[in-house]
Every structure is written in structure tokens, then in C-alpha cells.
Amino acid sequence: MVRKRRKPPENRRGTATVEFAVMAPLFFLMLIGLLQGGRLFDSQAVMTQAARDGARLGSMDRSEWLSQGIASNDKVKQDVQNTLTAAGFDPDKIDVFIEFPDQPGAEFDLDDPANDLQLFELRIEVPLTPLVPSDTDADNPLKMVSKVVFRNAKSTIVQ
């Protein structure tokens, strides 16, 4: 059996150009969305690690290495802010809170002996707008939050 070769229809000229013109904006929109999502995911991972490191620092025995006149809460907050600033976050927009986990807004004092062996929550809040441009209300900006709960056990590091 001999097959006849089909001749491509001539009215299909420019089809690839039209298909590209339709699909290219969708492709680039998806690509930008993936890049922004990856950036947010990375920022959240950095914030989570900074929260863990700060809470771990807060739960350690600080008596030997804490400078005179510096409260543990201030030292932990400053270290968390330094970590996030080194990762590229704006230091003026980082809020760090050390609170009782079951009493939002009630500050937890790491140095208070009454708080020994009590749980504390370290929470970091960063406005989302520097990470993802948006038209949200300036009075009520969206925030990315990372928090962790540790025990104020004053454990020592054994090497």
C-alpha cells in the first residue's frame, strides 16, 4: 500500500506565533508566581530558624556569658534581630516578642526565678509588604509570623 503524502494546509501560517502570544503571558505569570512563592518560603524558613535559635538561647543557662546590666530578654531579641538583619530583613520592621504561650501580650521575663521551668513563646513578626508588593491598607499590613515554644529550663551545653 502506497501512502500519499499530505500537503500541509497553507492557511496555518502564523499559528505558532499566535499560540506563543497567547501562552507566553501565562507562562511568565506562573514563573513570577513560583519565584515569589520560593522567596516567601525561604524567608519563612529563615524566620523559623531564627526563632528556634533565639528560643534555644533563652532556654540556656545564661549566667556565665551574659554581660552585666543586660537583660536576657534584650539579649535574645537583639540576637534574633541580628540574625534576620544578616539574612536581608529590614531591622526596623522586625518585631520580636517573648511571651507566655497561653497569655498573648503578657511579657515573659527570662530572668525572673518564678518563671524557671515555665514555657515561653518567642514570636517574630515581619510585614509581608517588603517581601511581596501589595496594595494592602497601611494601617493593617499583612505580617509573616514565626513562633516557637520552649521551656525556660536554663539547661547547660555539654561538650
JSON list of C-alpha atoms in Angstrom, two decimals, residues 7-82:
[
{"chain": "A", "resi": 7, "resn": "LYS", "atom": "CA", "xyz": [0.44, 18.55, 1.93]},
{"chain": "A", "resi": 8, "resn": "PRO", "atom": "CA", "xyz": [0.28, 20.89, 4.93]},
{"chain": "A", "resi": 9, "resn": "PRO", "atom": "CA", "xyz": [-2.55, 23.35, 4.57]},
{"chain": "A", "resi": 10, "resn": "GLU", "atom": "CA", "xyz": [-1.33, 26.78, 3.69]},
{"chain": "A", "resi": 11, "resn": "ASN", "atom": "CA", "xyz": [-3.82, 28.59, 5.90]},
{"chain": "A", "resi": 12, "resn": "ARG", "atom": "CA", "xyz": [-1.85, 27.53, 9.06]},
{"chain": "A", "resi": 13, "resn": "ARG", "atom": "CA", "xyz": [0.84, 30.11, 8.60]},
{"chain": "A", "resi": 14, "resn": "GLY", "atom": "CA", "xyz": [1.48, 32.12, 11.78]},
{"chain": "A", "resi": 15, "resn": "THR", "atom": "CA", "xyz": [-0.19, 29.58, 14.08]},
{"chain": "A", "resi": 16, "resn": "ALA", "atom": "CA", "xyz": [2.91, 29.18, 16.24]},
{"chain": "A", "resi": 17, "resn": "THR", "atom": "CA", "xyz": [3.17, 32.95, 16.65]},
{"chain": "A", "resi": 18, "resn": "VAL", "atom": "CA", "xyz": [-0.44, 33.23, 17.80]},
{"chain": "A", "resi": 19, "resn": "GLU", "atom": "CA", "xyz": [-0.06, 30.28, 20.19]},
{"chain": "A", "resi": 20, "resn": "PHE", "atom": "CA", "xyz": [3.07, 31.85, 21.66]},
{"chain": "A", "resi": 21, "resn": "ALA", "atom": "CA", "xyz": [1.33, 35.21, 22.04]},
{"chain": "A", "resi": 22, "resn": "VAL", "atom": "CA", "xyz": [-1.47, 33.53, 23.99]},
{"chain": "A", "resi": 23, "resn": "MET", "atom": "CA", "xyz": [0.66, 31.23, 26.15]},
{"chain": "A", "resi": 24, "resn": "ALA", "atom": "CA", "xyz": [3.72, 33.43, 26.90]},
{"chain": "A", "resi": 25, "resn": "PRO", "atom": "CA", "xyz": [1.96, 35.80, 29.35]},
{"chain": "A", "resi": 26, "resn": "LEU", "atom": "CA", "xyz": [0.50, 32.82, 31.23]},
{"chain": "A", "resi": 27, "resn": "PHE", "atom": "CA", "xyz": [3.89, 31.13, 31.37]},
{"chain": "A", "resi": 28, "resn": "PHE", "atom": "CA", "xyz": [5.64, 34.26, 32.65]},
{"chain": "A", "resi": 29, "resn": "LEU", "atom": "CA", "xyz": [2.89, 34.87, 35.21]},
{"chain": "A", "resi": 30, "resn": "MET", "atom": "CA", "xyz": [3.36, 31.33, 36.54]},
{"chain": "A", "resi": 31, "resn": "LEU", "atom": "CA", "xyz": [7.14, 31.79, 36.56]},
{"chain": "A", "resi": 32, "resn": "ILE", "atom": "CA", "xyz": [6.92, 35.04, 38.56]},
{"chain": "A", "resi": 33, "resn": "GLY", "atom": "CA", "xyz": [4.48, 33.37, 40.97]},
{"chain": "A", "resi": 34, "resn": "LEU", "atom": "CA", "xyz": [6.87, 30.48, 41.53]},
{"chain": "A", "resi": 35, "resn": "LEU", "atom": "CA", "xyz": [9.76, 32.86, 42.17]},
{"chain": "A", "resi": 36, "resn": "GLN", "atom": "CA", "xyz": [7.74, 34.91, 44.68]},
{"chain": "A", "resi": 37, "resn": "GLY", "atom": "CA", "xyz": [6.50, 31.73, 46.38]},
{"chain": "A", "resi": 38, "resn": "GLY", "atom": "CA", "xyz": [10.07, 30.47, 46.67]},
{"chain": "A", "resi": 39, "resn": "ARG", "atom": "CA", "xyz": [11.16, 33.78, 48.14]},
{"chain": "A", "resi": 40, "resn": "LEU", "atom": "CA", "xyz": [8.38, 33.65, 50.74]},
{"chain": "A", "resi": 41, "resn": "PHE", "atom": "CA", "xyz": [9.18, 30.04, 51.57]},
{"chain": "A", "resi": 42, "resn": "ASP", "atom": "CA", "xyz": [12.86, 30.92, 52.05]},
{"chain": "A", "resi": 43, "resn": "SER", "atom": "CA", "xyz": [12.01, 33.93, 54.23]},
{"chain": "A", "resi": 44, "resn": "GLN", "atom": "CA", "xyz": [9.71, 31.80, 56.39]},
{"chain": "A", "resi": 45, "resn": "ALA", "atom": "CA", "xyz": [12.46, 29.19, 56.81]},
{"chain": "A", "resi": 46, "resn": "VAL", "atom": "CA", "xyz": [14.97, 31.86, 57.87]},
{"chain": "A", "resi": 47, "resn": "MET", "atom": "CA", "xyz": [12.47, 33.31, 60.37]},
{"chain": "A", "resi": 48, "resn": "THR", "atom": "CA", "xyz": [11.69, 29.87, 61.79]},
{"chain": "A", "resi": 49, "resn": "GLN", "atom": "CA", "xyz": [15.37, 29.09, 62.27]},
{"chain": "A", "resi": 50, "resn": "ALA", "atom": "CA", "xyz": [15.98, 32.48, 63.91]},
{"chain": "A", "resi": 51, "resn": "ALA", "atom": "CA", "xyz": [13.03, 31.85, 66.27]},
{"chain": "A", "resi": 52, "resn": "ARG", "atom": "CA", "xyz": [14.41, 28.41, 67.20]},
{"chain": "A", "resi": 53, "resn": "ASP", "atom": "CA", "xyz": [17.91, 29.75, 67.77]},
{"chain": "A", "resi": 54, "resn": "GLY", "atom": "CA", "xyz": [16.63, 32.66, 69.87]},
{"chain": "A", "resi": 55, "resn": "ALA", "atom": "CA", "xyz": [14.38, 30.43, 71.99]},
{"chain": "A", "resi": 56, "resn": "ARG", "atom": "CA", "xyz": [17.22, 27.94, 72.46]},
{"chain": "A", "resi": 57, "resn": "LEU", "atom": "CA", "xyz": [19.42, 30.82, 73.64]},
{"chain": "A", "resi": 58, "resn": "GLY", "atom": "CA", "xyz": [16.66, 31.91, 76.01]},
{"chain": "A", "resi": 59, "resn": "SER", "atom": "CA", "xyz": [16.33, 28.44, 77.50]},
{"chain": "A", "resi": 60, "resn": "MET", "atom": "CA", "xyz": [20.05, 28.05, 78.21]},
{"chain": "A", "resi": 61, "resn": "ASP", "atom": "CA", "xyz": [21.96, 28.90, 81.37]},
{"chain": "A", "resi": 62, "resn": "ARG", "atom": "CA", "xyz": [23.00, 32.49, 80.65]},
{"chain": "A", "resi": 63, "resn": "SER", "atom": "CA", "xyz": [24.66, 33.30, 83.97]},
{"chain": "A", "resi": 64, "resn": "GLU", "atom": "CA", "xyz": [28.27, 32.97, 82.76]},
{"chain": "A", "resi": 65, "resn": "TRP", "atom": "CA", "xyz": [28.18, 34.65, 79.38]},
{"chain": "A", "resi": 66, "resn": "LEU", "atom": "CA", "xyz": [25.56, 37.38, 79.76]},
{"chain": "A", "resi": 67, "resn": "SER", "atom": "CA", "xyz": [27.13, 40.82, 80.21]},
{"chain": "A", "resi": 68, "resn": "GLN", "atom": "CA", "xyz": [26.37, 42.80, 83.35]},
{"chain": "A", "resi": 69, "resn": "GLY", "atom": "CA", "xyz": [23.35, 45.04, 83.03]},
{"chain": "A", "resi": 70, "resn": "ILE", "atom": "CA", "xyz": [21.86, 43.30, 80.00]},
{"chain": "A", "resi": 71, "resn": "ALA", "atom": "CA", "xyz": [18.55, 41.51, 80.49]},
{"chain": "A", "resi": 72, "resn": "SER", "atom": "CA", "xyz": [18.20, 38.08, 78.91]},
{"chain": "A", "resi": 73, "resn": "ASN", "atom": "CA", "xyz": [15.10, 39.18, 77.01]},
{"chain": "A", "resi": 74, "resn": "ASP", "atom": "CA", "xyz": [17.00, 42.08, 75.43]},
{"chain": "A", "resi": 75, "resn": "LYS", "atom": "CA", "xyz": [19.95, 39.82, 74.50]},
{"chain": "A", "resi": 76, "resn": "VAL", "atom": "CA", "xyz": [17.69, 37.21, 72.88]},
{"chain": "A", "resi": 77, "resn": "LYS", "atom": "CA", "xyz": [15.70, 39.84, 70.96]},
{"chain": "A", "resi": 78, "resn": "GLN", "atom": "CA", "xyz": [18.88, 41.53, 69.76]},
{"chain": "A", "resi": 79, "resn": "ASP", "atom": "CA", "xyz": [20.41, 38.24, 68.60]},
{"chain": "A", "resi": 80, "resn": "VAL", "atom": "CA", "xyz": [17.23, 37.34, 66.67]},
{"chain": "A", "resi": 81, "resn": "GLN", "atom": "CA", "xyz": [17.19, 40.77, 65.03]},
{"chain": "A", "resi": 82, "resn": "ASN", "atom": "CA", "xyz": [20.89, 40.48, 64.14]}
]
